PDB file of C-alpha atoms in Angstrom:
ATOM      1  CA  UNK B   1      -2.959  -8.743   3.174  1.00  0.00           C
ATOM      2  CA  UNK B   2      -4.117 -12.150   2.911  1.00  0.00           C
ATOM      3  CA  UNK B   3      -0.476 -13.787   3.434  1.00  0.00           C
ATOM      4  CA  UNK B   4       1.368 -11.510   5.238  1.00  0.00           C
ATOM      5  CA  UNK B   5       1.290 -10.557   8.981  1.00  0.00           C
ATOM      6  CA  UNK B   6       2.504  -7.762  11.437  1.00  0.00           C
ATOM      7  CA  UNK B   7       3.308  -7.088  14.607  1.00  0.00           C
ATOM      8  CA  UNK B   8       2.669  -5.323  17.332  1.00  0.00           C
ATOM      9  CA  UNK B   9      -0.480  -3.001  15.775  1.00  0.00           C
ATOM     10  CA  UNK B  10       0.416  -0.554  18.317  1.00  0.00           C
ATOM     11  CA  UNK B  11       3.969   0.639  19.818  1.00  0.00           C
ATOM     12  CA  UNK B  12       4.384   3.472  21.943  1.00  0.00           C
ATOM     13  CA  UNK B  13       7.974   4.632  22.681  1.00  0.00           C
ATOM     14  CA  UNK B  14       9.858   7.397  23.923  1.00  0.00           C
ATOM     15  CA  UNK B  15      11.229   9.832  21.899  1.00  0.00           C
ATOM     16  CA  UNK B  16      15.224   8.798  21.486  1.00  0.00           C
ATOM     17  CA  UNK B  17      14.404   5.250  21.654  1.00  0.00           C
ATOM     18  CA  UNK B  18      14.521   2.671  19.130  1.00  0.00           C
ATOM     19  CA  UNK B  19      11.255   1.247  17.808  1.00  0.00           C
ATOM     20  CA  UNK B  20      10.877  -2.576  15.643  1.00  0.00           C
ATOM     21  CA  UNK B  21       8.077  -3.632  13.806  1.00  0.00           C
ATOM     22  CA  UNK B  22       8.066  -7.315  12.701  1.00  0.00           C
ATOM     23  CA  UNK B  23       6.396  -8.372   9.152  1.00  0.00           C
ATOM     24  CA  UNK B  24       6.447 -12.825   8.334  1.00  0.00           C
ATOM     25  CA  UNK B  25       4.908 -13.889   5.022  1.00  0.00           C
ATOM     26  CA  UNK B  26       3.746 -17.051   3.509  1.00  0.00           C
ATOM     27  CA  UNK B  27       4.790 -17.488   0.151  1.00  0.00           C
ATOM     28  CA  UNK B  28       7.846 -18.320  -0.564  1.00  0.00           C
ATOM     29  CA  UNK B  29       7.982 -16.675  -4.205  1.00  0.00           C
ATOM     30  CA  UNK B  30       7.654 -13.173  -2.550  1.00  0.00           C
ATOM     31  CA  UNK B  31      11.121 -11.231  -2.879  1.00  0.00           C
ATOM     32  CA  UNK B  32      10.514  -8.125  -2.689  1.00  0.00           C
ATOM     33  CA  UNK B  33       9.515  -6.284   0.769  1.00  0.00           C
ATOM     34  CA  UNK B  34       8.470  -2.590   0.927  1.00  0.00           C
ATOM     35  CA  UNK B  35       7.707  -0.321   3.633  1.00  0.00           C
ATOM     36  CA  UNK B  36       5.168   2.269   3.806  1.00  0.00           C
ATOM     37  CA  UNK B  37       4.741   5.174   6.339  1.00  0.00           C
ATOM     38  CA  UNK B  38       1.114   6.670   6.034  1.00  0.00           C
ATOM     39  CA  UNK B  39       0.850   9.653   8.631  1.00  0.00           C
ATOM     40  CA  UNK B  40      -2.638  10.452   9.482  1.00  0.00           C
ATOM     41  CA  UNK B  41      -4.916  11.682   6.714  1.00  0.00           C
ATOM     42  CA  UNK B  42      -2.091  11.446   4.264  1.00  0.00           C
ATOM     43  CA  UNK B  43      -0.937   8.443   1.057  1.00  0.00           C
ATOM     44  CA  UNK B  44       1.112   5.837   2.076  1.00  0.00           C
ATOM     45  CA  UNK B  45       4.915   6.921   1.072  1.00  0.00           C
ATOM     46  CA  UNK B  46       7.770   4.310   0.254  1.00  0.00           C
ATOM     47  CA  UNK B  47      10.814   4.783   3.505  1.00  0.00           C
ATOM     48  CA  UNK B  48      12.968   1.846   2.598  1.00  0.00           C
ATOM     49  CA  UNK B  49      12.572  -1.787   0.677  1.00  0.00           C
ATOM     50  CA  UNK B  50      14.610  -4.710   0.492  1.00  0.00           C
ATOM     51  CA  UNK B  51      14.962  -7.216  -1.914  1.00  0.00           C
ATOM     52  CA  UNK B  52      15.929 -10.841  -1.501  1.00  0.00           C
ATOM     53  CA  UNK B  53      19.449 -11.298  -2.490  1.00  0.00           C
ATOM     54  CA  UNK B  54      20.028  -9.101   0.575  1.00  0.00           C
ATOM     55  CA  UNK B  55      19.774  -9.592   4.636  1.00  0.00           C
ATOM     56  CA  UNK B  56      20.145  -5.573   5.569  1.00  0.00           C
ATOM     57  CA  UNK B  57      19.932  -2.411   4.470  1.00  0.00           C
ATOM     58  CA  UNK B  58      19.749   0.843   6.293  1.00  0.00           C
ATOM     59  CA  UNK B  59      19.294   4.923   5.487  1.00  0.00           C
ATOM     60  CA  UNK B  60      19.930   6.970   8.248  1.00  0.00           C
ATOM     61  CA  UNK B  61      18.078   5.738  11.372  1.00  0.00           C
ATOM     62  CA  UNK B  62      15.875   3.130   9.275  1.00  0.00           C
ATOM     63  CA  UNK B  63      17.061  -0.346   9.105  1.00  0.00           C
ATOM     64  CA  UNK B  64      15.348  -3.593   7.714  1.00  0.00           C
ATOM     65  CA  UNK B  65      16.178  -6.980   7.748  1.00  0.00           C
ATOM     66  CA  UNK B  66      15.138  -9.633   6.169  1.00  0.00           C
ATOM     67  CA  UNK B  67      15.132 -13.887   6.877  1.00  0.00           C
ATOM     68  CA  UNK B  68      14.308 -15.435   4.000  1.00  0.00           C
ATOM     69  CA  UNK B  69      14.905 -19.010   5.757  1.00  0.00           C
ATOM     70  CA  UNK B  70      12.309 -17.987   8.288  1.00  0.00           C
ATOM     71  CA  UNK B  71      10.032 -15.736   6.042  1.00  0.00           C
ATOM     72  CA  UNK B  72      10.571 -12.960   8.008  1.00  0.00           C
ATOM     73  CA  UNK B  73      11.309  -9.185   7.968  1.00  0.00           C
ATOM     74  CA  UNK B  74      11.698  -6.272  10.235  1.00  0.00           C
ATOM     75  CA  UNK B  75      11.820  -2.769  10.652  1.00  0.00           C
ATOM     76  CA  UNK B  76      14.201  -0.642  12.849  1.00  0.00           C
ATOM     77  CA  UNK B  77      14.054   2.675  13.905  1.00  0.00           C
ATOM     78  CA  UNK B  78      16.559   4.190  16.294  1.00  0.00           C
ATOM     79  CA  UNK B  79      16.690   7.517  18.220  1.00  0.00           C
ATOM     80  CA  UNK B  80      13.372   7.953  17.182  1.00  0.00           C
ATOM     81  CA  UNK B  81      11.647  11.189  16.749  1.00  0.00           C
ATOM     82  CA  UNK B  82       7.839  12.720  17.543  1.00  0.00           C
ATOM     83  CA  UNK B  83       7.695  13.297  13.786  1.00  0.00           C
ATOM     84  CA  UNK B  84       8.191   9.061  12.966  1.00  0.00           C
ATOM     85  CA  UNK B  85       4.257   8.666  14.767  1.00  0.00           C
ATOM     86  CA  UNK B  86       2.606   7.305  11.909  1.00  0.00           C
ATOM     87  CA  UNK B  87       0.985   3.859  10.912  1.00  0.00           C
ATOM     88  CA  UNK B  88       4.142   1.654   9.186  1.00  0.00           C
ATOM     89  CA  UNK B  89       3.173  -0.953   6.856  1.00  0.00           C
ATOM     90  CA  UNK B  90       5.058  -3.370   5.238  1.00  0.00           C
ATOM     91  CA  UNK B  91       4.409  -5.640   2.565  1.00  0.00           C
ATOM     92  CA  UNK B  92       5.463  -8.330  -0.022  1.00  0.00           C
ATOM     93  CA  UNK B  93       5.231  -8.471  -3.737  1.00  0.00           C
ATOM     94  CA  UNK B  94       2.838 -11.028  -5.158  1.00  0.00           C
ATOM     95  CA  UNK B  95       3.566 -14.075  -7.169  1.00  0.00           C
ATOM     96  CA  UNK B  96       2.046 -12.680 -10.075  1.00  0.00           C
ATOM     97  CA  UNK B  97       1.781  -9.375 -11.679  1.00  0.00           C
ATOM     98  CA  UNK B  98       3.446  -6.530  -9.400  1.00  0.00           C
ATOM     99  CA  UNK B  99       0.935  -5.818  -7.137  1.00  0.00           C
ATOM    100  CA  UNK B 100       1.429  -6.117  -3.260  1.00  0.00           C
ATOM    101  CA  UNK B 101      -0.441  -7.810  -0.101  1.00  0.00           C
ATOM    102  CA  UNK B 102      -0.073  -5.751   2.962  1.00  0.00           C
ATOM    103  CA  UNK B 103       0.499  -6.102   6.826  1.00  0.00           C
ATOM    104  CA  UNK B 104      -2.311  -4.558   8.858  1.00  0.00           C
ATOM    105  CA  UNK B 105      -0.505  -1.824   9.961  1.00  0.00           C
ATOM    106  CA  UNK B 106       0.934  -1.017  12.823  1.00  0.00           C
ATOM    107  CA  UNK B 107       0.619   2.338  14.876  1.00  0.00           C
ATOM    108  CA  UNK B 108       3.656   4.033  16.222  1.00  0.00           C
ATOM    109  CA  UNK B 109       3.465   6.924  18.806  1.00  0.00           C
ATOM    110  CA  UNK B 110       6.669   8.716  20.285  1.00  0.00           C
ATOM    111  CA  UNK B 111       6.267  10.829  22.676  1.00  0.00           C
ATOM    112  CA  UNK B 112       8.413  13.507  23.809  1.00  0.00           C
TER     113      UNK B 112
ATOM    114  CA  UNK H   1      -1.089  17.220 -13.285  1.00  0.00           C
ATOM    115  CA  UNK H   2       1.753  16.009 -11.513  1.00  0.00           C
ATOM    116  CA  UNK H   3       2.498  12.166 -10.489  1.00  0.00           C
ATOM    117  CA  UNK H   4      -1.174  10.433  -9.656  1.00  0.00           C
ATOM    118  CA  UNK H   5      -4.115  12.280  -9.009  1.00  0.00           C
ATOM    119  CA  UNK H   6      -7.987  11.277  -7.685  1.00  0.00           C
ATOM    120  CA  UNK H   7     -11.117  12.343  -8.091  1.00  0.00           C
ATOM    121  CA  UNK H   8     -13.404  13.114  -6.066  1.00  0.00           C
ATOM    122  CA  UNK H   9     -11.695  13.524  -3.168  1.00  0.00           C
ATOM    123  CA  UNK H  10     -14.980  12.616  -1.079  1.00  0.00           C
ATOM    124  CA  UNK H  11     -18.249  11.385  -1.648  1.00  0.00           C
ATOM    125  CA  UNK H  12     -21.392  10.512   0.206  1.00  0.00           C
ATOM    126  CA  UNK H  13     -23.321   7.692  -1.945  1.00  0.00           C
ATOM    127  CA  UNK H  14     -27.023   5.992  -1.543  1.00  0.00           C
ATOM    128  CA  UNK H  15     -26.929   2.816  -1.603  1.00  0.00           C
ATOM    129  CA  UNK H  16     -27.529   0.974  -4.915  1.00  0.00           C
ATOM    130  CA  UNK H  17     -26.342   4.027  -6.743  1.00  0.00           C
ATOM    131  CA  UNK H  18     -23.377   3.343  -9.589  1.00  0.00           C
ATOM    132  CA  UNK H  19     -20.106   5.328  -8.576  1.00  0.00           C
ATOM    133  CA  UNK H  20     -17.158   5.482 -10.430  1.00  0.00           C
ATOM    134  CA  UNK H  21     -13.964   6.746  -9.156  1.00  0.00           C
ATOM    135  CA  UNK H  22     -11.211   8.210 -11.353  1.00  0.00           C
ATOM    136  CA  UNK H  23      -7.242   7.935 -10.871  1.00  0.00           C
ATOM    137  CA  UNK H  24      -4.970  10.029 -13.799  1.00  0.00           C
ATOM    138  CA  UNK H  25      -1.553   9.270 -13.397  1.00  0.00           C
ATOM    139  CA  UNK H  26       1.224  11.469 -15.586  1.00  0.00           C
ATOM    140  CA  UNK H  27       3.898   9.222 -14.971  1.00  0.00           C
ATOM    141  CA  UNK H  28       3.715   7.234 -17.700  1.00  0.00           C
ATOM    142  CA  UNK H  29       3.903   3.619 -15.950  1.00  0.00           C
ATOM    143  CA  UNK H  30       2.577   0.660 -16.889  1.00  0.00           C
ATOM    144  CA  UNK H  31       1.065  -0.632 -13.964  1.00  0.00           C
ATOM    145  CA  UNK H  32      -1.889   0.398 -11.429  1.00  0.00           C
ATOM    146  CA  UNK H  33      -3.661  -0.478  -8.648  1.00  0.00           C
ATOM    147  CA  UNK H  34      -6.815   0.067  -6.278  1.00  0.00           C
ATOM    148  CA  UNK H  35      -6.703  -0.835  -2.749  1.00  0.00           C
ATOM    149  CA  UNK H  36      -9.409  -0.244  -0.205  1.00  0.00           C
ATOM    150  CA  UNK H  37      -7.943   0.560   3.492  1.00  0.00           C
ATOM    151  CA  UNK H  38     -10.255   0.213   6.247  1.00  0.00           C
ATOM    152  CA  UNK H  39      -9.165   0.328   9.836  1.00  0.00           C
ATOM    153  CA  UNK H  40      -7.401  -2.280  11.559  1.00  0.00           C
ATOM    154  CA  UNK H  41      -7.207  -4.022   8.086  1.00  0.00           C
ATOM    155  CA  UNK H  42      -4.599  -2.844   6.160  1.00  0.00           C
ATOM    156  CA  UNK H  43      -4.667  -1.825   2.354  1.00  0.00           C
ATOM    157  CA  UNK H  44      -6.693  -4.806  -0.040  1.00  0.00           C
ATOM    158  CA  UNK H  45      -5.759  -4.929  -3.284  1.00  0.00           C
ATOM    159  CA  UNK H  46      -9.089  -4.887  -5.664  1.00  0.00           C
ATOM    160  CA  UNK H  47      -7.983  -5.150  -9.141  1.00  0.00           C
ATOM    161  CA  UNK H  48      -4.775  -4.011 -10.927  1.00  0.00           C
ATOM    162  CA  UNK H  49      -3.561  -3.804 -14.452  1.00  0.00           C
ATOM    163  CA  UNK H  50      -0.403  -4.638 -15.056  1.00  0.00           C
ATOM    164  CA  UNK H  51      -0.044  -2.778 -18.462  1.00  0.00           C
ATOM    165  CA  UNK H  52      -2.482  -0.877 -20.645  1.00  0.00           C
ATOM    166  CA  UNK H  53      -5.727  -3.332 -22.404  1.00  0.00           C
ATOM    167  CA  UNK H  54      -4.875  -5.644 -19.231  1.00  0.00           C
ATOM    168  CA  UNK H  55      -6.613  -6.160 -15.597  1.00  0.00           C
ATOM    169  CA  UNK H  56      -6.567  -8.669 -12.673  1.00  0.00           C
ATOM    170  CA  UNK H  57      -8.693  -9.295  -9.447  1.00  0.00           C
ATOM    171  CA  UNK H  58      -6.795  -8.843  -6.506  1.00  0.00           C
ATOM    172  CA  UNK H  59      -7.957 -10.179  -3.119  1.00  0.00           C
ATOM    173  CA  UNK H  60     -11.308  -8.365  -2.902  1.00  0.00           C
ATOM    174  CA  UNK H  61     -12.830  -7.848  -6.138  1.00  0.00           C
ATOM    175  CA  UNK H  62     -16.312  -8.325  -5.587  1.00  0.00           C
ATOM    176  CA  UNK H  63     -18.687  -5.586  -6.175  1.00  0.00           C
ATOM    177  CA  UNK H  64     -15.783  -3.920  -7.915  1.00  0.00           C
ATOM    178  CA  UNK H  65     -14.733  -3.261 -12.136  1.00  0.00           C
ATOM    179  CA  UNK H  66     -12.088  -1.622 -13.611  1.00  0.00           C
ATOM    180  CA  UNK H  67     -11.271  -0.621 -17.045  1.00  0.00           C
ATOM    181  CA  UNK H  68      -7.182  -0.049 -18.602  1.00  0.00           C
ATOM    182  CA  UNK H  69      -7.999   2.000 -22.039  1.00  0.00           C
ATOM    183  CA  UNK H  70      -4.845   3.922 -21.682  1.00  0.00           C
ATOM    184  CA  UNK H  71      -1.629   4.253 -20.032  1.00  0.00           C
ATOM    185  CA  UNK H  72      -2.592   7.094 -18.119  1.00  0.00           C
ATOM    186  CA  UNK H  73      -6.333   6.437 -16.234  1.00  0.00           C
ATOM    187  CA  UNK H  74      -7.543   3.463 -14.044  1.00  0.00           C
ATOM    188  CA  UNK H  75     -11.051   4.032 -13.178  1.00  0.00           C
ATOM    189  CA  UNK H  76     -12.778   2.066 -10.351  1.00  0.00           C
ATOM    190  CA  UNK H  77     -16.366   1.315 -10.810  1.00  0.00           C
ATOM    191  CA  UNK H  78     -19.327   0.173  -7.987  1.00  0.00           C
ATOM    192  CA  UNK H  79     -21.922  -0.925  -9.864  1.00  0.00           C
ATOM    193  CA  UNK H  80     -24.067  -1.158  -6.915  1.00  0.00           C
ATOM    194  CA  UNK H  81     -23.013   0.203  -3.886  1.00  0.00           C
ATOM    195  CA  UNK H  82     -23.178  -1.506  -0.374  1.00  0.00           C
ATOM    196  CA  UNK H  83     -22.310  -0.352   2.985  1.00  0.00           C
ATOM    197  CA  UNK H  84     -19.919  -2.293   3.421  1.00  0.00           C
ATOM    198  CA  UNK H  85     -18.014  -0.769   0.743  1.00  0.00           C
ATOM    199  CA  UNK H  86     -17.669   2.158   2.518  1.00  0.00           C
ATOM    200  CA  UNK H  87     -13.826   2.895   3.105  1.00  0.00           C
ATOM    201  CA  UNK H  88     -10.679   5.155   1.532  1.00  0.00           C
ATOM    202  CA  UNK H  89      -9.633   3.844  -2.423  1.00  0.00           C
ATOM    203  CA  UNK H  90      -6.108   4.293  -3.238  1.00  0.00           C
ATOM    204  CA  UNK H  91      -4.991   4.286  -6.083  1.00  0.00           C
ATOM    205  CA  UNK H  92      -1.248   3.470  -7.083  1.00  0.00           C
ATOM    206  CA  UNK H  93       0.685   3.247 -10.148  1.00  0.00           C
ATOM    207  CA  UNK H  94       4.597   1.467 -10.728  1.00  0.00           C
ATOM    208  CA  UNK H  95       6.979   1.832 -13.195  1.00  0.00           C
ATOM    209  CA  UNK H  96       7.033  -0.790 -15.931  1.00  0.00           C
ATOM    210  CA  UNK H  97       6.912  -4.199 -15.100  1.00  0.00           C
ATOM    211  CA  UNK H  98       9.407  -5.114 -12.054  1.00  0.00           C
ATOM    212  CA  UNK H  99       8.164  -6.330  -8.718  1.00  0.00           C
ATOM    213  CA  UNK H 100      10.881  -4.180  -7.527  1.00  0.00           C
ATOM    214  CA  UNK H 101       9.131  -0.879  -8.314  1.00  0.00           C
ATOM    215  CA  UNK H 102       8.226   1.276  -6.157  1.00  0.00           C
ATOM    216  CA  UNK H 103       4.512   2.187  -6.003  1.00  0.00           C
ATOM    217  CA  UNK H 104       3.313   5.805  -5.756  1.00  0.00           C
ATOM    218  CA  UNK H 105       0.004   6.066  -4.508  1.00  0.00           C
ATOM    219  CA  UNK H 106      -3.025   8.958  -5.124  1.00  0.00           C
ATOM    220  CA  UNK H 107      -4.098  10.994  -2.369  1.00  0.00           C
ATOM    221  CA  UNK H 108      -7.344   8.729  -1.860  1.00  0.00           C
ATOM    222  CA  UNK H 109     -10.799   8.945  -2.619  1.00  0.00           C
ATOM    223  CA  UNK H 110     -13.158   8.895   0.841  1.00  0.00           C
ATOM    224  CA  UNK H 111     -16.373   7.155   0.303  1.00  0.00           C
ATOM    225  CA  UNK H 112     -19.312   6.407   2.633  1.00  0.00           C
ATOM    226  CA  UNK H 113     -22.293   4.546   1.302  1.00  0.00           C
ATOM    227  CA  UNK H 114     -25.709   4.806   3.557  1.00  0.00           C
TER     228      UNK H 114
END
């Protein structure tokens, strides 16, 4: 997405390790941030969002945080698992409408 | 038909040949979407519709049209295709209007244009 940038594009861990993916954006209307897990040949799927009025929020072993100060979010994954490799993408809702712009992805592998 | 659906699934196209692709969604929302996903680039929204009778160019709309005669179907139309328009379409649809819906996207049409 035009406005809203990830990093790193590629993260290899080890399996029971924890794993962060980092997401800024550029506008500051934007308060709502998704996150998308797409595993290979497969939709993207909703794992956890976060809206604005909130810093954290966390299911299980996914966590995100969000800045709003420094237009920044992030996710978290602990004791991670073979079956998390997948690209994660997060996004941010645009100003108008309810569409979103996207991060470029990044590419997790855990391996055992 | 369950949730969002798209069709065809694949498709090989000449290039300058019309192409439309079709997304059905049973979930009675109000909004929809087509994004393009190419590698290393993320997913680009095209055009949306934020309600039935009502469209929108997203942040690559060129070569693209879309038409909202219903609640239900969001068809994607290349007038002309290009190479460079080969990629995988999604297609997603939201509940009514909150940018804190979730989006459910189709299982994505892959098209190559030669």
């Amino acid at each position: 997405g035009e406005n809203v940038e990830q990093h790193p594009s590629t993260l290899s861990v080890q399996e029971g390790d924890s794993a962060v993916i980092k997401c800024t954006y550029s506008d500051s209307a934007s308060n709502y941030f998704p996150w998308y897990k797409q595993e290979l040949g497969k939709r993207p799927q909703l794992i956890i969002d976060i809206r604005s009025n909130v810093g954290e929020k966390k299911d299980q072993r996914i966590a995100v945080t969000l800045n709003k100060t420094a237009k920044h979010f992030s996710l978290h994954i602990t004791e991670t698992q073979p079956e998390d490799s997948a690209v994660y993408f997060c996004a941010a809702n645009r100003p108008t409408g309810y569409a979103l712009n996207f991060g470029k992805g990044t590419s997790l592998l855990v391996t055992p | 038909i369950a949730g969002i659906t798209q069709a065809p699934t694949s498709q090989i196209l000449a290039a300058g040949r019309r192409m439309t692709l079709r997304c059905t969604q049973d979930m009675r929302h109000n909004a929809m979407y087509w994004y393009r996903q190419d590698l290393g680039l993320g997913l680009r929204l095209i055009h949306y519709s934020n309600t039935a009778g009502t469209t929108g160019k997203g942040e690559v709309p060129d070569g693209y049209s879309v038409s909202r005669a219903n609640t239900d179907d969001f068809p994607l139309t290349l007038a002309s295709a290009v190479p460079s328009q080969t990629s995988v379409y999604f297609c997603a649809s939201s509940r009514e209007g909150s940018s804190y819906n979730e989006q459910f996207f189709g299982p994505g049409t892959r098209l190559t244009v030669l």
